[in-house]
């Protein structure tokens, strides 16, 4: 019997698999494919202070082994999410993680505080790394001092554990991780997308209306593995790993690099059942490589 | 909507860079409505390809698609032969409303690769005893397909931009020369839909939209279109792809 359960701050996960923020909406669409209670947790699409309409289209472009997106944090606003989306997800037997975003410190604070009003959300994922909004977002994610400051503000405003979602668009990921750990982060989630661009030959202009977009999918997995491998040795808080996961073997690779749980994003678009299938497949893969639990595999790939 | 395997039964080239495939799946053929689409996995490409349903036969359990070879994915799809299985999500989206208050005559206005879904719609409407008129626009002679099929539905005008076949010009030049109709249905490139809906603004109309898609099920917010009231966006894959002409801002 392989033990898939894992305990993280604020989260008792029956397995380490959760859909990544922004790739699963608020779960309604995928709940028609399978029972969401099967998931380790659900990370909701980012919430901002007010409703955001997002960027013009085209918002996505396919790349070699991946895709670019620039949705622009389209969401109905935190109040509406708490009113209509959280109760829907609360019907399932799985913890809910709210991804929070903002353009200003005040907005982050307001959104974080708003989630205190519900007892149905179990943790916050602090999005300081969205590359697709003009103001805020990524600036908070590329400067260690600003990242630490927004982490402190959110920690103070919220009564929930805070997982800070790191941007890979930095030269020194470890200093970012250490800065937010020191500022009180309960965990990390990494990596967000890498900023990229694709130029459309017939029109001779960037294909994505926002010009740049965030690269995700299989193409970024080696970068995610490398960053988690480095960061996990430098911090004492757990990491939710993400970036190009498509299979249970990929999940084990993330665990070996030092992640304690994982999130699956882009792969949901190709196969709406992917999270469910990976949950079924994971015990076999863990067993194949000689592990009896998820816990046991964490960080076992690190060579001193 | 289900995720299913569909077997390619036949494949043929029907016009320049335009491929027709007949695909087998009982569930999808029994549930597909005019205006809906399939989201097809091609090779290992990260994103699926949305392709509209051009026809459907519930008795034989088959669905017909027509697509234009326009990039790597459709290029690879075009190489697949009969017997191969395709991984498909479908049928997806809200199709054309076909239970309107007793229209006696409808107009179909199609442009290029927007024409195929109008065929399944026209056939369905004709079976309900409704008169079907069509104005179909293509780039040039070698792009023309489904001409005979639309003629069998009713009066049709074929228009080519370069005048190499049928009438020369744009579909909008012929909307008042086809006869009288109660409402219209249209599918084609956005500039065409814009011109058609502007010219026919006094008529009830439905338009079908195309956009680069992510998930195809309404979760990723990639394929959106602004609403006319300026109150936000509609999702093309889930709320559409068919909208009332006055509902969205083209």
Coordinates of C-alpha atoms in Angstrom, one line a residue:
Chain A
X1 CA 0.0 0.0 0.0
X2 CA 1.5 3.3 -1.1
X3 CA 0.7 6.3 1.1
X4 CA -0.1 9.3 -1.0
X5 CA -1.2 11.6 1.9
X6 CA 0.8 14.6 2.8
X7 CA 0.5 17.3 5.5
X8 CA 1.3 20.9 4.6
X9 CA 0.6 24.1 6.6
X10 CA -3.2 24.4 6.6
X11 CA -3.6 21.5 4.1
X12 CA -4.3 17.9 4.8
X13 CA -3.8 16.4 1.3
X14 CA -5.1 12.9 0.5
X15 CA -2.7 13.0 -2.4
X16 CA -0.1 15.6 -3.7
X17 CA -2.0 16.4 -6.9
X18 CA -3.8 19.7 -7.5
X19 CA -4.8 21.6 -10.6
X20 CA -2.8 24.8 -11.0
X21 CA -4.3 28.3 -10.7
X22 CA -5.6 29.7 -13.9
X23 CA -5.8 26.4 -15.7
X24 CA -8.9 25.0 -14.0
X25 CA -11.1 28.1 -13.7
X26 CA -13.2 27.6 -10.5
X27 CA -13.6 23.8 -11.1
X28 CA -17.1 23.9 -12.6
X29 CA -16.1 22.8 -16.1
X30 CA -13.8 19.9 -15.0
X31 CA -16.3 18.8 -12.4
X32 CA -18.3 17.5 -15.4
X33 CA -15.5 15.1 -16.3
X34 CA -14.7 13.6 -12.8
X35 CA -15.4 14.0 -9.1
X36 CA -13.2 16.8 -7.8
X37 CA -13.2 15.2 -4.4
X38 CA -10.5 13.0 -5.8
X39 CA -8.1 15.9 -5.9
X40 CA -5.4 16.6 -3.3
X41 CA -6.6 20.2 -3.3
X42 CA -7.9 22.8 -5.8
X43 CA -6.2 26.1 -6.5
X44 CA -8.7 28.6 -7.8
X45 CA -8.1 31.1 -10.6
X46 CA -6.6 34.4 -9.3
X47 CA -8.8 36.8 -7.4
X48 CA -8.4 40.5 -7.6
X49 CA -10.1 43.3 -5.6
X50 CA -12.5 44.1 -8.4
X51 CA -13.7 42.3 -11.5
X52 CA -11.0 42.3 -14.2
X53 CA -11.9 41.8 -17.9
X54 CA -8.4 40.8 -18.9
X55 CA -6.4 41.3 -22.1
X56 CA -7.6 41.5 -25.7
X57 CA -7.3 38.4 -27.9
X58 CA -5.4 36.4 -29.1
X59 CA -4.6 35.4 -25.6
X60 CA -2.9 32.1 -26.3
X61 CA -0.3 30.8 -28.8
X62 CA 1.1 27.3 -29.1
X63 CA 4.9 26.9 -29.0
X64 CA 7.3 23.9 -29.3
X65 CA 6.3 21.7 -26.4
X66 CA 4.3 24.4 -24.7
X67 CA 2.2 27.5 -25.0
X68 CA 2.1 31.2 -24.3
X69 CA -0.8 32.8 -22.5
X70 CA -1.7 36.4 -21.6
X71 CA -5.2 36.1 -20.1
X72 CA -4.6 39.2 -17.9
X73 CA -6.1 37.9 -14.7
X74 CA -9.7 37.9 -15.9
X75 CA -11.9 37.2 -12.9
X76 CA -15.2 38.3 -11.4
X77 CA -13.5 39.9 -8.3
X78 CA -12.9 38.6 -4.8
X79 CA -16.5 39.2 -3.5
X80 CA -18.2 37.4 -6.3
X81 CA -15.7 34.5 -6.0
X82 CA -16.4 34.1 -2.3
X83 CA -20.1 34.4 -2.9
X84 CA -20.5 32.0 -5.9
X85 CA -17.4 30.0 -6.6
X86 CA -16.1 29.0 -3.2
X87 CA -19.5 27.5 -2.2
X88 CA -19.5 25.5 -5.4
X89 CA -16.0 24.1 -4.7
X90 CA -16.9 23.5 -1.0
X91 CA -19.3 20.8 -2.2
X92 CA -16.3 18.6 -2.8
X93 CA -14.2 16.9 -0.2
X94 CA -11.0 18.7 -1.0
X95 CA -9.1 21.7 0.4
X96 CA -9.5 25.0 -1.5
X97 CA -6.5 27.3 -2.1
X98 CA -7.3 30.8 -3.2
X99 CA -4.8 32.5 -5.5
X100 CA -4.7 36.2 -4.8
X101 CA -3.4 39.0 -7.1
X102 CA -3.2 42.7 -7.1
X103 CA -1.8 45.8 -8.7
X104 CA -1.0 47.6 -5.4
X105 CA -0.1 46.5 -1.8
X106 CA -3.5 47.8 -0.7
X107 CA -5.2 45.5 -3.2
X108 CA -3.3 42.4 -2.1
X109 CA -4.2 43.3 1.5
X110 CA -7.9 43.7 0.7
X111 CA -8.1 40.5 -1.2
X112 CA -6.3 38.6 1.5
X113 CA -8.5 40.0 4.2
X114 CA -11.6 39.2 2.1
X115 CA -10.9 35.5 2.3
X116 CA -11.1 35.7 6.2
X117 CA -14.8 36.0 5.7
X118 CA -15.2 32.5 4.6
X119 CA -14.2 29.3 6.5
X120 CA -14.2 27.3 3.3
X121 CA -10.8 28.4 2.0
X122 CA -7.8 26.6 3.6
X123 CA -4.8 28.5 2.3
X124 CA -3.8 31.4 0.1
X125 CA -1.4 31.3 -2.9
X126 CA 0.1 34.7 -3.2
X127 CA 0.5 35.5 -6.9
X128 CA 3.4 37.9 -7.1
X129 CA 4.5 36.6 -10.5
X130 CA 1.8 37.2 -13.1
X131 CA 3.7 38.4 -16.1
X132 CA 0.6 39.5 -18.0
X133 CA -0.7 42.6 -16.2
X134 CA 0.8 46.0 -16.7
X135 CA 1.0 47.2 -13.1
X136 CA 2.0 45.2 -10.0
X137 CA 2.1 41.5 -10.4
X138 CA 5.5 40.7 -11.6
X139 CA 7.3 43.7 -10.0
X140 CA 6.4 42.2 -6.7
X141 CA 7.9 39.0 -7.9
X142 CA 11.2 40.1 -9.2
X143 CA 12.5 42.3 -6.4
X144 CA 13.3 40.4 -3.1
X145 CA 12.4 43.4 -0.9
X146 CA 9.1 44.1 -2.6
X147 CA 8.3 40.3 -2.4
X148 CA 9.1 40.3 1.3
X149 CA 7.0 43.4 1.9
X150 CA 3.9 42.1 0.1
X151 CA 4.3 38.7 1.9
X152 CA 4.4 40.5 5.3
X153 CA 1.3 42.6 4.4
X154 CA -0.7 39.6 3.3
X155 CA 0.4 37.5 6.3
X156 CA -0.7 40.2 8.6
X157 CA -4.1 40.7 6.9
X158 CA -4.9 37.0 6.6
X159 CA -5.6 34.2 9.1
X160 CA -4.7 31.6 6.5
X161 CA -1.4 29.9 5.7
X162 CA 0.3 31.8 2.8
X163 CA 2.1 30.0 -0.1
X164 CA 4.1 32.5 -2.2
X165 CA 4.1 31.8 -5.9
X166 CA 7.5 32.6 -7.2
X167 CA 8.4 33.9 -10.7
X168 CA 11.2 32.2 -12.6
X169 CA 11.9 35.5 -14.4
X170 CA 14.7 36.3 -12.0
X171 CA 18.5 35.7 -12.0
X172 CA 18.6 34.5 -8.4
X173 CA 15.5 32.4 -7.4
X174 CA 17.0 31.5 -4.0
X175 CA 17.3 35.0 -2.8
X176 CA 13.6 35.5 -3.7
X177 CA 12.6 32.3 -1.8
X178 CA 14.7 33.2 1.3
X179 CA 13.3 36.8 1.3
X180 CA 9.7 35.6 1.4
X181 CA 10.4 32.8 3.9
X182 CA 11.9 35.4 6.2
X183 CA 8.9 37.6 5.7
X184 CA 6.7 34.8 7.1
X185 CA 5.6 32.7 4.1
X186 CA 4.3 29.3 5.1
X187 CA 5.2 27.7 1.9
X188 CA 6.3 28.3 -1.7
X189 CA 4.7 27.5 -5.0
X190 CA 6.9 27.5 -8.0
X191 CA 7.3 28.1 -10.8
X192 CA 5.0 30.5 -12.5
X193 CA 5.3 31.0 -16.3
X194 CA 8.4 32.4 -18.1
X195 CA 7.9 35.5 -20.1
X196 CA 8.1 34.8 -23.8
X197 CA 7.0 36.0 -27.3
X198 CA 6.0 34.6 -30.6
X199 CA 6.0 36.6 -33.9
X200 CA 3.3 35.8 -36.4
X201 CA 4.9 35.7 -39.9
X202 CA 1.9 36.8 -42.1
X203 CA 1.2 39.9 -40.0
X204 CA 4.8 40.5 -38.9
X205 CA 3.8 41.3 -35.4
X206 CA 3.6 39.5 -32.0
X207 CA 0.9 36.9 -32.2
X208 CA -0.4 37.5 -28.6
X209 CA -2.3 40.8 -28.4
X210 CA -0.4 41.6 -25.1
X211 CA 2.8 41.1 -27.1
X212 CA 4.4 39.0 -24.4
X213 CA 2.9 36.0 -22.7
X214 CA 3.8 33.4 -20.1
X215 CA 5.3 30.2 -21.3
X216 CA 4.0 27.0 -19.8
X217 CA 3.9 23.3 -20.6
X218 CA 6.5 20.6 -21.0
X219 CA 9.0 23.1 -22.3
X220 CA 9.5 24.7 -18.9
X221 CA 9.8 21.5 -16.8
X222 CA 13.6 21.3 -16.6
X223 CA 13.7 24.9 -15.4
X224 CA 11.1 24.2 -12.7
X225 CA 13.0 21.1 -11.6
X226 CA 16.3 23.0 -11.4
X227 CA 14.8 25.9 -9.4
X228 CA 13.0 23.6 -7.0
X229 CA 16.2 21.6 -6.6
X230 CA 18.1 24.8 -5.7
X231 CA 15.4 26.4 -3.5
X232 CA 14.5 23.3 -1.5
X233 CA 18.0 23.2 -0.1
X234 CA 17.9 26.8 1.0
X235 CA 14.6 27.1 2.7
X236 CA 12.7 25.3 5.5
X237 CA 9.2 25.7 4.2
X238 CA 7.4 23.2 1.8
X239 CA 7.2 23.7 -1.9
X240 CA 4.3 23.1 -4.2
X241 CA 6.0 22.3 -7.5
X242 CA 4.6 23.1 -10.9
X243 CA 5.8 23.6 -14.5
X244 CA 5.1 21.2 -17.3
X245 CA 3.9 18.2 -15.4
X246 CA 2.2 15.7 -17.7
X247 CA 2.5 12.3 -16.0
X248 CA 3.0 10.5 -12.6
X249 CA 6.7 10.1 -13.6
X250 CA 6.9 13.9 -13.8
X251 CA 5.3 14.2 -10.4
X252 CA 8.0 11.9 -8.9
X253 CA 10.7 14.0 -10.5
X254 CA 9.3 17.1 -8.8
X255 CA 9.2 15.2 -5.4
X256 CA 12.8 14.1 -5.9
X257 CA 13.8 17.7 -6.6
X258 CA 12.3 18.7 -3.3
X259 CA 8.6 19.6 -3.9
X260 CA 6.1 18.3 -1.3
X261 CA 3.1 18.4 -3.6
X262 CA 2.5 19.5 -7.2
X263 CA 0.1 21.4 -9.3
X264 CA -0.8 20.6 -12.9
X265 CA -1.8 23.3 -15.3
X266 CA -1.4 23.3 -19.1
X267 CA -1.8 19.5 -19.3
X268 CA -5.5 19.9 -18.3
X269 CA -6.1 21.5 -21.7
X270 CA -5.0 18.5 -23.6
X271 CA -6.5 16.0 -21.3
X272 CA -9.3 17.1 -19.0
X273 CA -8.8 13.9 -17.0
X274 CA -5.1 14.4 -16.5
X275 CA -5.2 15.1 -12.7
X276 CA -7.4 12.1 -12.0
X277 CA -5.3 9.8 -14.2
X278 CA -2.1 10.9 -12.5
X279 CA -3.6 10.2 -9.1
X280 CA -4.4 6.7 -10.2
X281 CA -1.0 6.2 -11.8
X282 CA 1.2 7.7 -9.0
X283 CA 1.2 4.7 -6.6
X284 CA 2.5 2.5 -9.4
X285 CA 5.3 4.9 -10.3
X286 CA 6.3 5.4 -6.6
X287 CA 6.3 1.6 -6.2
X288 CA 8.3 1.1 -9.4
X289 CA 11.1 3.3 -8.1
X290 CA 11.1 1.8 -4.6
X291 CA 9.1 4.3 -2.5
X292 CA 6.2 3.4 -0.2
X293 CA 5.0 6.9 0.3
X294 CA 5.0 10.4 -1.2
X295 CA 6.6 11.7 2.0
X296 CA 9.6 9.3 1.5
X297 CA 10.4 10.6 -2.0
X298 CA 10.6 14.3 -1.1
X299 CA 14.1 15.7 -1.8
X300 CA 15.6 12.2 -2.5
X301 CA 17.0 13.4 -5.8
X302 CA 19.3 15.9 -4.1
X303 CA 23.0 15.1 -4.3
X304 CA 25.1 16.6 -1.7
Chain B
X1 CA -19.5 16.6 -24.2
X2 CA -17.3 13.6 -23.9
X3 CA -13.6 12.7 -24.5
X4 CA -13.7 10.0 -27.0
X5 CA -11.8 8.1 -29.7
X6 CA -13.2 8.8 -33.2
X7 CA -12.1 6.5 -36.1
X8 CA -11.3 8.2 -39.4
X9 CA -13.5 6.4 -42.0
X10 CA -12.8 8.5 -45.1
X11 CA -10.5 11.4 -46.0
X12 CA -10.5 13.4 -49.2
X13 CA -9.3 16.8 -50.5
X14 CA -12.4 18.8 -51.4
X15 CA -10.7 22.1 -52.4
X16 CA -7.3 23.8 -52.2
X17 CA -5.8 23.1 -48.7
X18 CA -9.3 21.9 -47.6
X19 CA -9.8 18.4 -46.2
X20 CA -13.0 16.5 -45.5
X21 CA -13.0 13.7 -43.0
X22 CA -15.8 11.3 -41.9
X23 CA -15.3 10.3 -38.3
X24 CA -17.1 7.5 -36.4
X25 CA -18.5 7.8 -32.9
X26 CA -22.1 6.9 -31.9
X27 CA -22.4 9.2 -28.9
X28 CA -21.0 12.3 -30.7
X29 CA -23.0 11.7 -33.8
X30 CA -26.2 11.3 -31.8
X31 CA -25.7 14.5 -29.7
X32 CA -24.0 16.9 -32.1
X33 CA -26.1 20.0 -33.0
X34 CA -25.5 22.4 -35.9
X35 CA -22.9 25.0 -34.9
X36 CA -21.1 22.8 -32.3
X37 CA -17.4 21.8 -32.8
X38 CA -14.9 19.1 -32.0
X39 CA -11.7 19.8 -30.1
X40 CA -9.2 17.4 -31.7
X41 CA -5.8 16.3 -30.4
X42 CA -3.2 16.1 -33.1
X43 CA 0.1 14.3 -32.4
X44 CA 1.8 15.7 -29.3
X45 CA 0.9 19.3 -29.8
X46 CA 0.2 21.1 -26.5
X47 CA -3.2 22.5 -27.6
X48 CA -6.1 20.8 -29.3
X49 CA -7.5 22.1 -32.6
X50 CA -11.1 23.2 -32.7
X51 CA -12.9 22.1 -35.9
X52 CA -16.6 22.7 -36.6
X53 CA -19.0 20.0 -37.4
X54 CA -20.0 20.1 -41.1
X55 CA -22.5 17.2 -41.1
X56 CA -23.7 14.4 -39.0
X57 CA -25.4 11.1 -39.7
X58 CA -27.1 9.6 -36.6
X59 CA -27.9 6.3 -38.4
X60 CA -24.4 5.5 -39.5
X61 CA -22.9 7.1 -36.3
X62 CA -20.7 9.4 -38.3
X63 CA -19.7 13.1 -38.1
X64 CA -18.2 15.0 -41.0
X65 CA -15.5 17.7 -40.5
X66 CA -14.0 20.1 -43.1
X67 CA -10.8 21.9 -42.2
X68 CA -8.3 24.1 -43.9
X69 CA -4.6 23.3 -43.7
X70 CA -3.2 26.5 -42.1
X71 CA -0.5 25.5 -39.7
X72 CA 1.6 22.7 -38.3
X73 CA -1.3 21.0 -36.5
X74 CA -3.8 21.0 -39.4
X75 CA -1.0 20.0 -41.7
X76 CA -0.3 16.9 -39.6
X77 CA -4.0 16.1 -39.3
X78 CA -4.3 16.2 -43.1
X79 CA -1.7 13.4 -43.3
X80 CA -3.9 11.0 -41.2
X81 CA -5.6 8.3 -43.2
X82 CA -8.7 6.2 -42.8
X83 CA -8.5 3.7 -39.9
X84 CA -6.6 6.1 -37.6
X85 CA -8.1 7.0 -34.2
X86 CA -8.5 10.6 -33.2
X87 CA -8.7 11.7 -29.6
X88 CA -11.6 14.2 -29.5
X89 CA -13.5 16.3 -27.0
X90 CA -17.0 16.9 -28.3
X91 CA -19.5 18.0 -29.2
X92 CA -18.7 21.4 -27.7
X93 CA -20.5 24.7 -27.4
X94 CA -23.9 26.2 -28.0
X95 CA -25.0 25.7 -31.6
X96 CA -27.4 27.7 -33.7
X97 CA -30.9 28.0 -32.3
X98 CA -33.1 26.1 -34.7
X99 CA -36.5 26.4 -33.0
X100 CA -37.1 30.0 -33.8
X101 CA -40.7 31.3 -34.0
X102 CA -41.8 29.9 -37.4
X103 CA -39.5 31.5 -39.8
X104 CA -40.4 30.4 -43.3
X105 CA -37.2 31.4 -45.0
X106 CA -33.6 31.8 -43.6
X107 CA -30.4 33.0 -45.1
X108 CA -27.1 31.4 -44.6
X109 CA -24.0 33.6 -45.1
X110 CA -20.7 31.8 -45.1
X111 CA -17.1 32.8 -45.8
X112 CA -14.3 30.3 -46.4
X113 CA -13.7 27.8 -43.8
X114 CA -16.7 29.3 -41.9
X115 CA -19.0 27.6 -44.5
X116 CA -18.9 24.0 -43.3
X117 CA -21.0 24.4 -40.1
X118 CA -23.7 26.2 -42.1
X119 CA -24.2 23.1 -44.2
X120 CA -25.2 20.9 -41.2
X121 CA -27.4 23.8 -40.1
X122 CA -29.1 24.2 -43.5
X123 CA -29.7 20.5 -43.8
X124 CA -31.3 20.5 -40.4
X125 CA -33.5 23.5 -41.1
X126 CA -34.6 22.1 -44.5
X127 CA -35.7 18.9 -42.8
X128 CA -37.9 21.1 -40.6
X129 CA -39.6 22.5 -43.7
X130 CA -37.8 25.8 -43.7
X131 CA -36.7 27.4 -47.0
X132 CA -32.9 27.8 -47.0
X133 CA -31.1 30.5 -49.1
X134 CA -27.3 30.7 -49.1
X135 CA -24.6 33.3 -50.0
X136 CA -21.2 31.7 -49.9
X137 CA -17.9 33.5 -50.3
X138 CA -14.6 32.0 -51.2
X139 CA -11.2 33.4 -52.2
X140 CA -11.1 31.9 -55.7
X141 CA -12.2 29.0 -57.9
X142 CA -9.9 26.5 -56.4
X143 CA -11.2 27.2 -52.9
X144 CA -14.8 26.4 -53.7
X145 CA -16.4 23.3 -51.8
X146 CA -19.8 22.1 -50.8
X147 CA -21.4 24.0 -53.8
X148 CA -23.6 21.1 -55.0
X149 CA -24.7 20.3 -51.4
X150 CA -25.8 23.9 -50.7
X151 CA -27.6 24.1 -54.1
X152 CA -29.6 21.0 -53.0
X153 CA -30.7 22.9 -49.9
X154 CA -32.1 25.9 -52.0
X155 CA -31.1 28.9 -53.9
X156 CA -27.4 29.7 -53.5
X157 CA -25.1 32.4 -54.7
X158 CA -21.4 31.6 -54.9
X159 CA -19.1 34.6 -54.6
X160 CA -15.3 34.7 -55.2
X161 CA -13.2 37.6 -54.2
X162 CA -11.1 37.4 -57.4
X163 CA -14.1 36.6 -59.7
X164 CA -12.6 33.3 -60.9
X165 CA -15.9 31.5 -60.1
X166 CA -19.5 32.5 -59.6
X167 CA -20.0 36.2 -58.8
X168 CA -17.1 38.5 -58.2
X169 CA -17.0 40.5 -54.9
X170 CA -17.9 40.0 -51.3
X171 CA -20.9 38.2 -49.7
X172 CA -22.2 41.5 -48.5
X173 CA -22.7 42.6 -52.2
X174 CA -25.3 39.9 -52.6
X175 CA -27.4 39.9 -49.4
X176 CA -30.2 41.9 -51.1
X177 CA -30.1 39.9 -54.3
X178 CA -30.9 36.5 -53.0
X179 CA -34.6 37.1 -52.2
X180 CA -36.6 37.6 -49.0
X181 CA -35.8 36.0 -45.7
X182 CA -36.9 36.2 -42.1
X183 CA -33.5 35.8 -40.3
X184 CA -29.9 34.9 -41.0
X185 CA -27.1 32.7 -39.7
X186 CA -23.5 33.5 -40.5
X187 CA -20.0 32.1 -40.0
X188 CA -16.7 33.3 -41.4
X189 CA -13.8 35.7 -40.7
X190 CA -14.5 38.5 -38.2
X191 CA -14.4 41.3 -40.9
X192 CA -17.0 39.5 -42.9
X193 CA -19.2 38.9 -39.8
X194 CA -18.9 42.6 -39.0
X195 CA -19.9 43.7 -42.5
X196 CA -22.8 41.2 -42.6
X197 CA -24.2 42.1 -39.2
X198 CA -23.9 45.8 -40.0
X199 CA -25.8 45.4 -43.3
X200 CA -28.4 43.2 -41.8
X201 CA -28.8 45.0 -38.5
X202 CA -32.6 45.1 -38.8
X203 CA -32.9 41.4 -39.2
X204 CA -32.6 38.8 -36.4
X205 CA -29.3 37.1 -36.9
X206 CA -26.9 34.6 -35.3
X207 CA -23.1 34.5 -35.9
X208 CA -20.6 31.9 -35.1
X209 CA -17.1 32.9 -34.0
X210 CA -13.6 31.4 -34.2
X211 CA -10.7 32.2 -31.9
X212 CA -7.4 30.6 -30.8
X213 CA -8.5 28.3 -28.0
X214 CA -6.9 26.8 -24.9
X215 CA -9.0 24.2 -23.0
X216 CA -12.1 24.4 -25.2
X217 CA -14.3 23.8 -22.1
X218 CA -14.6 27.3 -20.6
X219 CA -11.9 27.0 -17.9
X220 CA -8.9 29.0 -19.3
X221 CA -10.5 32.2 -20.5
X222 CA -8.4 32.3 -23.7
X223 CA -11.1 32.6 -26.3
X224 CA -13.3 35.5 -25.3
X225 CA -15.2 38.2 -27.1
X226 CA -16.3 41.5 -25.6
X227 CA -20.1 42.0 -25.1
X228 CA -21.8 44.9 -26.7
X229 CA -23.0 46.4 -23.4
X230 CA -19.3 46.6 -22.4
X231 CA -19.9 44.6 -19.3
X232 CA -17.2 42.1 -20.0
X233 CA -16.5 39.1 -22.1
X234 CA -18.3 36.0 -23.3
X235 CA -16.4 32.7 -23.7
X236 CA -16.5 31.6 -27.3
X237 CA -16.0 27.9 -26.5
X238 CA -18.6 27.6 -23.7
X239 CA -21.1 30.5 -24.2
X240 CA -20.7 30.3 -28.0
X241 CA -19.4 29.7 -30.5
X242 CA -22.8 31.0 -31.8
X243 CA -24.1 34.3 -30.5
X244 CA -26.9 36.6 -31.3
X245 CA -25.5 39.2 -33.7
X246 CA -26.3 42.1 -31.4
X247 CA -24.8 40.3 -28.3
X248 CA -21.1 40.7 -29.0
X249 CA -18.7 43.4 -30.1
X250 CA -16.8 42.3 -33.2

